[in-house]
Amino acid sequence: MKFKRSVLLIVPLLFLAATCKHTASSEFVLGAIPFPEDNPMSFEKIELGRQLFFDKRLSSDNSISCASCHLPEKAFTDGKALSIGVNGGITMRNAPSILNAAYLKTIMFDGELKTLEMQVIVPIQEHVEMNENMKELIKELRMIPEYQQAARTIFNRDFDPWVLTRSIAAFERSLISQNSAFDRFWKGDQRALTVEQKRGWKIFSKELYCTKCHPAPAFTTYAVANNGLYLDYGTDNGRFRITNDEKDKGKFKIPSLRNITLTGPYMHDGKILTIKDVIKHYQMGGKGHVNQSEFIHSFQLTKRKEADLEAFFTSLTDTSYLSSFR
Ligand code: HEC
Ligand code: HEC
């Protein structure tokens, strides 16, 4: 797929949203796009970030860009259980969607990193991802006239890590997907959902306990939780890696379920292949890890209810964000 330098269609809307709270609250179900004081959004900055996001020169052998693992057509995931980086390196975790990343309270499955700006340097330096030396990369990118010129124009400085991280983060904040059938239903359009999807929404939100951790409209509380995936999490104990606190073993950031039909395979390690199997996992009541959330317990669903629940998940798909990449 080739990405033209076309003007982003969604940007005018976004720009309004970022600058005018009144417009935003009615435009986006998740509210105005939050951004740090030191990194306001602008058309030019988002465009620079977009070019960097798709630029393979950001990896040591020029073979991998951010978009290699975050593909637009897959809601910015890659359809793999684990991702493949430079020299066939394999990531420890499943690549999450970065649509609506602007709203994240913490970044990454550990629930620790605070800003998108800080996240940018992680994959660039990670040896199984882009395997770059930051100093050398900046030297290389500064030699590219378009990048150096854009840095001077937008940031009034030479191309440096500040420019790199601010512009990519601004681009990520422009990746908004909040126009699913469910969003239209949430805003009051009763006809936006089919009868099956409406029944599924009722099962998801009323009959089961899913909204304790995946509440509408974000479909995440942004907290970390242990959803009972394993009895023994092996080498990846999630937030425990950061805190070393036994109570954090097996706790991972709760993912949003927006665009869930596009983002499989599922969970931090991509071990669950289908939504059907995810439902089965919860139906069994989790594996019973000591830290498993008290909300999770076994339940039964008739075939019809299971189909309704799956129909509901299809109502969370919104690919309108793709129009900005044509
Ligand atoms: C080799 C594959 C790969 C590449 C290249 C890559 N990522 Fe990722 N990305 C991942 C994986 C895997 C995770 C999950 C890591 C974790 O949570 O520990 C992730 C997580 C993220 C997150 C966190 C999302 C969330 O919900 O917390 C963001 C944001 C992100 N990547 C942006 C980027 C940007 C920007 C680039 C380029 C500078 C990039 N990624 C390059 C694989 C990749
Ligand atoms: C206690 C909080 C909690 C509850 C309750 C909960 N989940 Fe989750 N859910 C999580 C966490 C945490 C993950 C990610 C776990 C991981 O990555 O290992 C997750 C992952 C998922 C995923 C995969 C998302 C992805 O992108 O990989 C789906 C689908 C899902 N849950 C659906 C449900 C459904 C359906 C219910 C109700 C039956 C439910 N969840 C109840 C915490 C919860």
CSV table of N, CA and C in Angstrom, one decimal, residues 35-183:
chain,number,residue,atom,x,y,z
A,35,PHE,N,-4.0,16.6,25.1
A,35,PHE,CA,-2.6,16.7,24.6
A,35,PHE,C,-1.8,17.5,25.7
A,36,PRO,N,-0.5,17.2,25.8
A,36,PRO,CA,0.3,17.9,26.8
A,36,PRO,C,0.5,19.3,26.4
A,37,GLU,N,0.7,20.1,27.4
A,37,GLU,CA,0.8,21.6,27.2
A,37,GLU,C,2.0,21.9,26.2
A,38,ASP,N,3.1,21.1,26.3
A,38,ASP,CA,4.3,21.4,25.5
A,38,ASP,C,4.2,20.8,24.1
A,39,ASN,N,3.0,20.2,23.8
A,39,ASN,CA,2.9,19.6,22.4
A,39,ASN,C,1.6,19.8,21.8
A,40,PRO,N,1.2,21.1,21.6
A,40,PRO,CA,-0.1,21.3,20.9
A,40,PRO,C,-0.1,20.7,19.5
A,41,MET,N,-1.3,20.3,19.0
A,41,MET,CA,-1.4,19.7,17.6
A,41,MET,C,-1.4,20.8,16.6
A,42,SER,N,-0.8,20.5,15.4
A,42,SER,CA,-1.0,21.4,14.3
A,42,SER,C,-0.9,20.5,13.0
A,43,PHE,N,-1.5,21.0,11.9
A,43,PHE,CA,-1.5,20.2,10.7
A,43,PHE,C,-0.1,19.8,10.3
A,44,GLU,N,0.8,20.8,10.4
A,44,GLU,CA,2.2,20.5,9.9
A,44,GLU,C,2.9,19.5,10.8
A,45,LYS,N,2.6,19.6,12.1
A,45,LYS,CA,3.3,18.6,13.0
A,45,LYS,C,2.8,17.2,12.8
A,46,ILE,N,1.4,17.1,12.6
A,46,ILE,CA,0.8,15.8,12.4
A,46,ILE,C,1.4,15.2,11.1
A,47,GLU,N,1.5,16.0,10.1
A,47,GLU,CA,2.0,15.5,8.8
A,47,GLU,C,3.5,15.0,8.9
A,48,LEU,N,4.3,15.8,9.6
A,48,LEU,CA,5.7,15.4,9.8
A,48,LEU,C,5.7,14.0,10.6
A,49,GLY,N,4.8,13.9,11.6
A,49,GLY,CA,4.8,12.7,12.4
A,49,GLY,C,4.3,11.5,11.6
A,50,ARG,N,3.4,11.8,10.7
A,50,ARG,CA,2.9,10.7,9.8
A,50,ARG,C,4.0,10.2,8.9
A,51,GLN,N,4.8,11.1,8.4
A,51,GLN,CA,5.9,10.7,7.5
A,51,GLN,C,6.9,9.9,8.3
A,52,LEU,N,7.2,10.3,9.5
A,52,LEU,CA,8.2,9.5,10.3
A,52,LEU,C,7.6,8.2,10.7
A,53,PHE,N,6.3,8.1,11.0
A,53,PHE,CA,5.7,6.9,11.4
A,53,PHE,C,5.8,5.8,10.3
A,54,PHE,N,5.8,6.2,9.1
A,54,PHE,CA,5.9,5.3,8.0
A,54,PHE,C,7.3,5.1,7.4
A,55,ASP,N,8.3,5.7,8.0
A,55,ASP,CA,9.6,5.8,7.4
A,55,ASP,C,10.5,4.7,8.0
A,56,LYS,N,10.9,3.8,7.1
A,56,LYS,CA,11.7,2.6,7.5
A,56,LYS,C,13.1,3.0,7.9
A,57,ARG,N,13.5,4.3,7.5
A,57,ARG,CA,14.9,4.7,7.9
A,57,ARG,C,15.0,4.9,9.4
A,58,LEU,N,13.9,4.8,10.2
A,58,LEU,CA,13.9,4.8,11.6
A,58,LEU,C,14.4,3.5,12.3
A,59,SER,N,14.7,2.5,11.4
A,59,SER,CA,15.3,1.3,12.0
A,59,SER,C,16.7,1.1,11.5
A,60,SER,N,17.5,0.3,12.2
A,60,SER,CA,19.0,0.2,12.0
A,60,SER,C,19.3,-0.3,10.6
A,61,ASP,N,18.5,-1.2,10.0
A,61,ASP,CA,18.7,-1.7,8.6
A,61,ASP,C,17.7,-1.2,7.6
A,62,ASN,N,17.0,-0.1,8.0
A,62,ASN,CA,16.0,0.5,7.2
A,62,ASN,C,15.0,-0.5,6.6
A,63,SER,N,14.6,-1.4,7.4
A,63,SER,CA,13.6,-2.4,7.0
A,63,SER,C,12.3,-2.3,7.7
A,64,ILE,N,12.3,-1.6,8.9
A,64,ILE,CA,11.1,-1.6,9.7
A,64,ILE,C,10.7,-0.2,10.1
A,65,SER,N,9.4,0.1,9.9
A,65,SER,CA,8.9,1.4,10.4
A,65,SER,C,7.9,1.1,11.5
A,66,CYS,N,7.4,2.2,12.1
A,66,CYS,CA,6.4,2.0,13.2
A,66,CYS,C,5.2,1.2,12.5
A,67,ALA,N,4.9,1.6,11.3
A,67,ALA,CA,3.7,1.0,10.6
A,67,ALA,C,3.9,-0.5,10.2
A,68,SER,N,5.2,-1.0,10.3
A,68,SER,CA,5.4,-2.4,10.0
A,68,SER,C,4.6,-3.3,11.1
A,69,CYS,N,4.5,-2.8,12.3
A,69,CYS,CA,3.8,-3.5,13.3
A,69,CYS,C,2.4,-2.9,13.7
A,70,HIS,N,2.2,-1.6,13.2
A,70,HIS,CA,1.0,-0.9,13.5
A,70,HIS,C,0.4,-0.5,12.1
A,71,LEU,N,-0.3,-1.5,11.4
A,71,LEU,CA,-0.8,-1.3,10.1
A,71,LEU,C,-2.2,-0.6,10.1
A,72,PRO,N,-2.3,0.5,9.4
A,72,PRO,CA,-3.6,1.2,9.4
A,72,PRO,C,-4.8,0.3,9.2
A,73,GLU,N,-4.7,-0.6,8.2
A,73,GLU,CA,-5.9,-1.4,7.8
A,73,GLU,C,-6.3,-2.4,8.9
A,74,LYS,N,-5.4,-2.7,9.8
A,74,LYS,CA,-5.7,-3.6,10.9
A,74,LYS,C,-5.9,-2.8,12.2
A,75,ALA,N,-6.4,-1.6,12.1
A,75,ALA,CA,-6.6,-0.7,13.3
A,75,ALA,C,-5.3,-0.5,14.0
A,76,PHE,N,-4.2,-0.4,13.2
A,76,PHE,CA,-2.8,-0.2,13.7
A,76,PHE,C,-2.3,-1.3,14.6
A,77,THR,N,-2.8,-2.6,14.2
A,77,THR,CA,-2.1,-3.7,14.8
A,77,THR,C,-1.5,-4.5,13.6
A,78,ASP,N,-1.0,-5.7,13.8
A,78,ASP,CA,-0.3,-6.4,12.7
A,78,ASP,C,-0.9,-7.8,12.4
A,79,GLY,N,-1.9,-8.2,13.2
A,79,GLY,CA,-2.5,-9.5,12.9
A,79,GLY,C,-1.6,-10.7,13.3
A,80,LYS,N,-0.5,-10.4,14.0
A,80,LYS,CA,0.4,-11.5,14.4
A,80,LYS,C,0.3,-11.6,16.0
A,81,ALA,N,0.6,-12.8,16.5
A,81,ALA,CA,0.6,-13.0,17.9
A,81,ALA,C,1.7,-12.1,18.5
A,82,LEU,N,2.9,-12.3,18.0
A,82,LEU,CA,4.0,-11.4,18.4
A,82,LEU,C,4.5,-10.8,17.1
A,83,SER,N,5.1,-9.6,17.2
A,83,SER,CA,5.6,-8.9,16.0
A,83,SER,C,7.0,-9.2,15.7
A,84,ILE,N,7.3,-8.9,14.4
A,84,ILE,CA,8.7,-9.2,13.9
A,84,ILE,C,9.4,-7.9,13.6
A,85,GLY,N,10.6,-7.7,14.2
A,85,GLY,CA,11.3,-6.5,14.0
A,85,GLY,C,12.6,-6.7,13.2
A,86,VAL,N,13.6,-5.9,13.4
A,86,VAL,CA,14.8,-5.9,12.6
A,86,VAL,C,15.5,-7.3,12.8
A,87,ASN,N,16.1,-7.8,11.8
A,87,ASN,CA,16.8,-9.1,11.8
A,87,ASN,C,15.9,-10.3,12.3
A,88,GLY,N,14.6,-10.2,12.1
A,88,GLY,CA,13.7,-11.3,12.5
A,88,GLY,C,13.5,-11.3,14.0
A,89,GLY,N,13.9,-10.3,14.7
A,89,GLY,CA,13.6,-10.2,16.1
A,89,GLY,C,12.2,-10.3,16.4
A,90,ILE,N,11.8,-11.0,17.5
A,90,ILE,CA,10.4,-11.2,17.9
A,90,ILE,C,10.1,-10.5,19.2
A,91,THR,N,9.1,-9.7,19.1
A,91,THR,CA,8.7,-8.9,20.3
A,91,THR,C,8.1,-9.8,21.4
A,92,MET,N,8.2,-9.3,22.6
A,92,MET,CA,7.7,-10.1,23.8
A,92,MET,C,6.2,-10.1,23.8
A,93,ARG,N,5.6,-9.1,23.2
A,93,ARG,CA,4.1,-8.9,23.3
A,93,ARG,C,3.4,-8.7,22.0
A,94,ASN,N,2.1,-8.7,22.0
A,94,ASN,CA,1.3,-8.5,20.9
A,94,ASN,C,1.1,-7.0,20.7
A,95,ALA,N,1.2,-6.5,19.4
A,95,ALA,CA,1.1,-5.1,19.1
A,95,ALA,C,-0.3,-4.6,19.3
A,96,PRO,N,-0.6,-3.7,20.2
A,96,PRO,CA,-1.9,-3.2,20.4
A,96,PRO,C,-2.3,-2.1,19.3
A,97,SER,N,-3.6,-1.9,19.2
A,97,SER,CA,-4.1,-0.8,18.3
A,97,SER,C,-3.6,0.5,18.9
A,98,ILE,N,-3.3,1.5,18.1
A,98,ILE,CA,-3.0,2.8,18.6
A,98,ILE,C,-4.0,3.8,18.2
A,99,LEU,N,-5.2,3.3,17.7
A,99,LEU,CA,-6.3,4.3,17.5
A,99,LEU,C,-6.7,4.8,18.8
A,100,ASN,N,-7.1,6.0,18.9
A,100,ASN,CA,-7.6,6.7,20.1
A,100,ASN,C,-6.5,6.6,21.2
A,101,ALA,N,-5.2,6.5,20.9
A,101,ALA,CA,-4.2,6.4,21.9
A,101,ALA,C,-4.1,7.7,22.7
A,102,ALA,N,-4.6,8.8,22.1
A,102,ALA,CA,-4.5,10.1,22.7
A,102,ALA,C,-5.2,10.0,24.1
A,103,TYR,N,-6.1,9.1,24.3
A,103,TYR,CA,-6.9,9.1,25.5
A,103,TYR,C,-6.3,8.2,26.6
A,104,LEU,N,-5.3,7.5,26.2
A,104,LEU,CA,-4.7,6.5,27.2
A,104,LEU,C,-4.2,7.2,28.4
A,105,LYS,N,-4.4,6.6,29.6
A,105,LYS,CA,-3.9,7.2,30.8
A,105,LYS,C,-2.4,6.8,31.0
A,106,THR,N,-2.1,5.5,30.6
A,106,THR,CA,-0.8,5.0,30.6
A,106,THR,C,-0.6,4.3,29.3
A,107,ILE,N,0.7,4.2,28.9
A,107,ILE,CA,1.0,3.6,27.6
A,107,ILE,C,1.7,2.2,27.9
A,108,MET,N,1.5,1.2,27.1
A,108,MET,CA,2.0,-0.1,27.1
A,108,MET,C,1.3,-1.0,28.2
A,109,PHE,N,1.4,-2.3,28.0
A,109,PHE,CA,0.7,-3.3,28.8
A,109,PHE,C,1.0,-3.2,30.3
A,110,ASP,N,2.2,-2.7,30.6
A,110,ASP,CA,2.6,-2.6,32.0
A,110,ASP,C,1.9,-1.5,32.8
A,111,GLY,N,1.2,-0.6,32.0
A,111,GLY,CA,0.5,0.5,32.6
A,111,GLY,C,1.5,1.4,33.4
A,112,GLU,N,2.6,1.8,32.8
A,112,GLU,CA,3.6,2.6,33.5
A,112,GLU,C,3.9,3.9,32.8
A,113,LEU,N,4.3,3.8,31.5
A,113,LEU,CA,4.7,5.0,30.7
A,113,LEU,C,3.6,6.0,30.7
A,114,LYS,N,4.0,7.3,30.9
A,114,LYS,CA,2.9,8.3,31.1
A,114,LYS,C,2.5,9.0,29.8
A,115,THR,N,3.4,9.2,28.8
A,115,THR,CA,3.1,9.9,27.6
A,115,THR,C,3.5,9.2,26.4
A,116,LEU,N,2.7,9.5,25.3
A,116,LEU,CA,3.1,9.0,24.0
A,116,LEU,C,4.4,9.5,23.5
A,117,GLU,N,4.8,10.7,24.0
A,117,GLU,CA,6.1,11.3,23.6
A,117,GLU,C,7.2,10.3,24.1
A,118,MET,N,7.1,9.9,25.4
A,118,MET,CA,8.1,9.0,26.0
A,118,MET,C,8.2,7.7,25.3
A,119,GLN,N,7.0,7.2,24.9
A,119,GLN,CA,6.9,5.9,24.3
A,119,GLN,C,7.7,5.8,23.0
A,120,VAL,N,7.7,6.8,22.2
A,120,VAL,CA,8.3,6.8,20.9
A,120,VAL,C,9.7,6.2,20.9
A,121,ILE,N,10.5,6.6,21.8
A,121,ILE,CA,11.9,6.1,21.8
A,121,ILE,C,12.1,4.6,22.2
A,122,VAL,N,11.0,4.0,22.8
A,122,VAL,CA,11.2,2.6,23.2
A,122,VAL,C,11.4,1.7,22.0
A,123,PRO,N,10.4,1.7,21.1
A,123,PRO,CA,10.6,0.7,19.9
A,123,PRO,C,11.8,1.1,19.1
A,124,ILE,N,12.1,2.4,19.0
A,124,ILE,CA,13.3,2.8,18.2
A,124,ILE,C,14.6,2.2,18.7
A,125,GLN,N,14.7,2.1,20.0
A,125,GLN,CA,15.9,1.6,20.6
A,125,GLN,C,15.9,0.1,20.9
A,126,GLU,N,14.7,-0.5,21.0
A,126,GLU,CA,14.5,-1.9,21.4
A,126,GLU,C,15.2,-2.8,20.3
A,127,HIS,N,16.1,-3.7,20.7
A,127,HIS,CA,16.8,-4.4,19.7
A,127,HIS,C,16.0,-5.3,18.8
A,128,VAL,N,14.9,-5.9,19.4
A,128,VAL,CA,14.1,-6.8,18.5
A,128,VAL,C,13.0,-6.0,17.7
A,129,GLU,N,13.0,-4.6,17.9
A,129,GLU,CA,12.1,-3.9,17.1
A,129,GLU,C,12.8,-3.0,16.0
A,130,MET,N,13.3,-1.8,16.4
A,130,MET,CA,13.9,-1.0,15.3
A,130,MET,C,15.4,-0.9,15.5
A,131,ASN,N,15.9,-1.3,16.7
A,131,ASN,CA,17.3,-1.5,17.0
A,131,ASN,C,18.2,-0.3,16.6
A,132,GLU,N,17.8,0.9,16.9
A,132,GLU,CA,18.5,2.1,16.5
A,132,GLU,C,19.3,2.7,17.7
A,133,ASN,N,20.4,3.3,17.3
A,133,ASN,CA,21.1,4.2,18.3
A,133,ASN,C,20.6,5.6,18.1
A,134,MET,N,20.0,6.1,19.1
A,134,MET,CA,19.3,7.4,19.0
A,134,MET,C,20.2,8.5,18.4
A,135,LYS,N,21.4,8.6,18.9
A,135,LYS,CA,22.3,9.6,18.5
A,135,LYS,C,22.6,9.5,17.0
A,136,GLU,N,22.8,8.3,16.5
A,136,GLU,CA,23.1,8.1,15.1
A,136,GLU,C,21.9,8.4,14.2
A,137,LEU,N,20.7,7.9,14.8
A,137,LEU,CA,19.5,8.1,14.0
A,137,LEU,C,19.2,9.6,13.8
A,138,ILE,N,19.4,10.4,14.9
A,138,ILE,CA,19.1,11.8,14.8
A,138,ILE,C,20.1,12.5,13.7
A,139,LYS,N,21.3,12.0,13.7
A,139,LYS,CA,22.3,12.6,12.8
A,139,LYS,C,21.8,12.3,11.3
A,140,GLU,N,21.3,11.0,11.2
A,140,GLU,CA,20.9,10.5,9.9
A,140,GLU,C,19.6,11.3,9.4
A,141,LEU,N,18.7,11.5,10.3
A,141,LEU,CA,17.4,12.2,9.9
A,141,LEU,C,17.7,13.7,9.7
A,142,ARG,N,18.6,14.3,10.4
A,142,ARG,CA,18.9,15.7,10.2
A,142,ARG,C,19.5,16.0,8.8
A,143,MET,N,20.1,14.9,8.2
A,143,MET,CA,20.7,15.0,6.9
A,143,MET,C,19.6,15.0,5.8
A,144,ILE,N,18.4,14.6,6.2
A,144,ILE,CA,17.3,14.6,5.2
A,144,ILE,C,16.7,16.0,5.2
A,145,PRO,N,16.8,16.7,4.0
A,145,PRO,CA,16.4,18.1,4.0
A,145,PRO,C,15.0,18.3,4.4
A,146,GLU,N,14.1,17.4,3.9
A,146,GLU,CA,12.6,17.6,4.3
A,146,GLU,C,12.4,17.6,5.8
A,147,TYR,N,13.1,16.7,6.5
A,147,TYR,CA,12.9,16.6,7.9
A,147,TYR,C,13.5,17.8,8.6
A,148,GLN,N,14.8,18.1,8.2
A,148,GLN,CA,15.4,19.3,8.9
A,148,GLN,C,14.7,20.5,8.7
A,149,GLN,N,14.1,20.7,7.4
A,149,GLN,CA,13.4,21.9,7.1
A,149,GLN,C,12.1,22.0,7.9
A,150,ALA,N,11.4,20.9,8.0
A,150,ALA,CA,10.2,20.8,8.8
A,150,ALA,C,10.4,21.1,10.3
A,151,ALA,N,11.5,20.6,10.8
A,151,ALA,CA,11.9,20.8,12.2
A,151,ALA,C,12.1,22.3,12.4
A,152,ARG,N,12.8,23.0,11.5
A,152,ARG,CA,13.0,24.4,11.6
A,152,ARG,C,11.7,25.2,11.6
A,153,THR,N,10.9,24.8,10.6
A,153,THR,CA,9.6,25.6,10.4
A,153,THR,C,8.7,25.4,11.6
A,154,ILE,N,8.5,24.1,12.0
A,154,ILE,CA,7.4,23.8,13.0
A,154,ILE,C,7.9,24.1,14.4
A,155,PHE,N,9.2,23.7,14.7
A,155,PHE,CA,9.7,23.7,16.1
A,155,PHE,C,10.7,24.8,16.3
A,156,ASN,N,11.2,25.4,15.2
A,156,ASN,CA,12.2,26.4,15.3
A,156,ASN,C,13.5,25.9,15.9
A,157,ARG,N,13.8,24.7,15.6
A,157,ARG,CA,15.1,24.1,16.1
A,157,ARG,C,15.5,23.0,15.1
A,158,ASP,N,16.8,22.6,15.2
A,158,ASP,CA,17.3,21.5,14.3
A,158,ASP,C,16.5,20.2,14.7
A,159,PHE,N,16.5,19.3,13.7
A,159,PHE,CA,15.9,18.0,13.9
A,159,PHE,C,16.6,17.3,15.1
A,160,ASP,N,15.9,17.0,16.1
A,160,ASP,CA,16.5,16.3,17.3
A,160,ASP,C,15.4,15.4,18.0
A,161,PRO,N,15.8,14.7,19.1
A,161,PRO,CA,14.8,13.8,19.7
A,161,PRO,C,13.5,14.5,20.1
A,162,TRP,N,13.6,15.8,20.4
A,162,TRP,CA,12.3,16.5,20.8
A,162,TRP,C,11.4,16.6,19.6
A,163,VAL,N,11.9,16.9,18.4
A,163,VAL,CA,11.1,17.0,17.2
A,163,VAL,C,10.6,15.6,16.8
A,164,LEU,N,11.4,14.6,16.9
A,164,LEU,CA,11.0,13.2,16.6
A,164,LEU,C,9.8,12.8,17.4
A,165,THR,N,10.0,12.9,18.7
A,165,THR,CA,9.0,12.4,19.7
A,165,THR,C,7.7,13.2,19.6
A,166,ARG,N,7.9,14.5,19.6
A,166,ARG,CA,6.7,15.4,19.6
A,166,ARG,C,5.8,15.2,18.3
A,167,SER,N,6.5,15.1,17.2
A,167,SER,CA,5.7,15.0,16.0
A,167,SER,C,5.0,13.6,15.8
A,168,ILE,N,5.8,12.6,16.2
A,168,ILE,CA,5.1,11.2,16.1
A,168,ILE,C,3.9,11.2,17.1
A,169,ALA,N,4.1,11.7,18.3
A,169,ALA,CA,3.1,11.6,19.3
A,169,ALA,C,1.8,12.4,18.8
A,170,ALA,N,2.1,13.6,18.1
A,170,ALA,CA,1.0,14.4,17.6
A,170,ALA,C,0.2,13.6,16.5
A,171,PHE,N,1.0,13.0,15.7
A,171,PHE,CA,0.3,12.1,14.7
A,171,PHE,C,-0.5,11.1,15.3
A,172,GLU,N,0.0,10.4,16.3
A,172,GLU,CA,-0.8,9.3,17.0
A,172,GLU,C,-2.1,9.9,17.6
A,173,ARG,N,-2.0,11.1,18.1
A,173,ARG,CA,-3.2,11.7,18.7
A,173,ARG,C,-4.2,12.0,17.6
A,174,SER,N,-3.8,12.1,16.4
A,174,SER,CA,-4.8,12.4,15.3
A,174,SER,C,-5.5,11.1,14.9
A,175,LEU,N,-5.1,10.0,15.4
A,175,LEU,CA,-5.7,8.7,15.0
A,175,LEU,C,-6.9,8.4,15.8
A,176,ILE,N,-8.0,8.9,15.3
A,176,ILE,CA,-9.3,8.8,16.0
A,176,ILE,C,-10.2,7.9,15.3
A,177,SER,N,-10.8,7.0,16.1
A,177,SER,CA,-11.8,6.1,15.5
A,177,SER,C,-13.0,6.0,16.5
A,178,GLN,N,-13.9,6.9,16.2
A,178,GLN,CA,-15.1,7.0,17.1
A,178,GLN,C,-16.4,7.1,16.4
A,179,ASN,N,-16.5,6.4,15.3
A,179,ASN,CA,-17.6,6.5,14.4
A,179,ASN,C,-18.2,5.2,14.1
A,180,SER,N,-18.2,4.3,15.1
A,180,SER,CA,-18.7,2.9,14.8
A,180,SER,C,-20.3,3.0,15.0
A,181,ALA,N,-20.9,1.9,14.6
A,181,ALA,CA,-22.4,1.8,14.7
A,181,ALA,C,-22.7,2.0,16.2
A,182,PHE,N,-21.9,1.4,17.1
A,182,PHE,CA,-22.1,1.6,18.5
A,182,PHE,C,-22.0,3.1,18.9
A,183,ASP,N,-21.1,3.8,18.4
A,183,ASP,CA,-20.9,5.2,18.7
A,183,ASP,C,-22.2,6.0,18.3
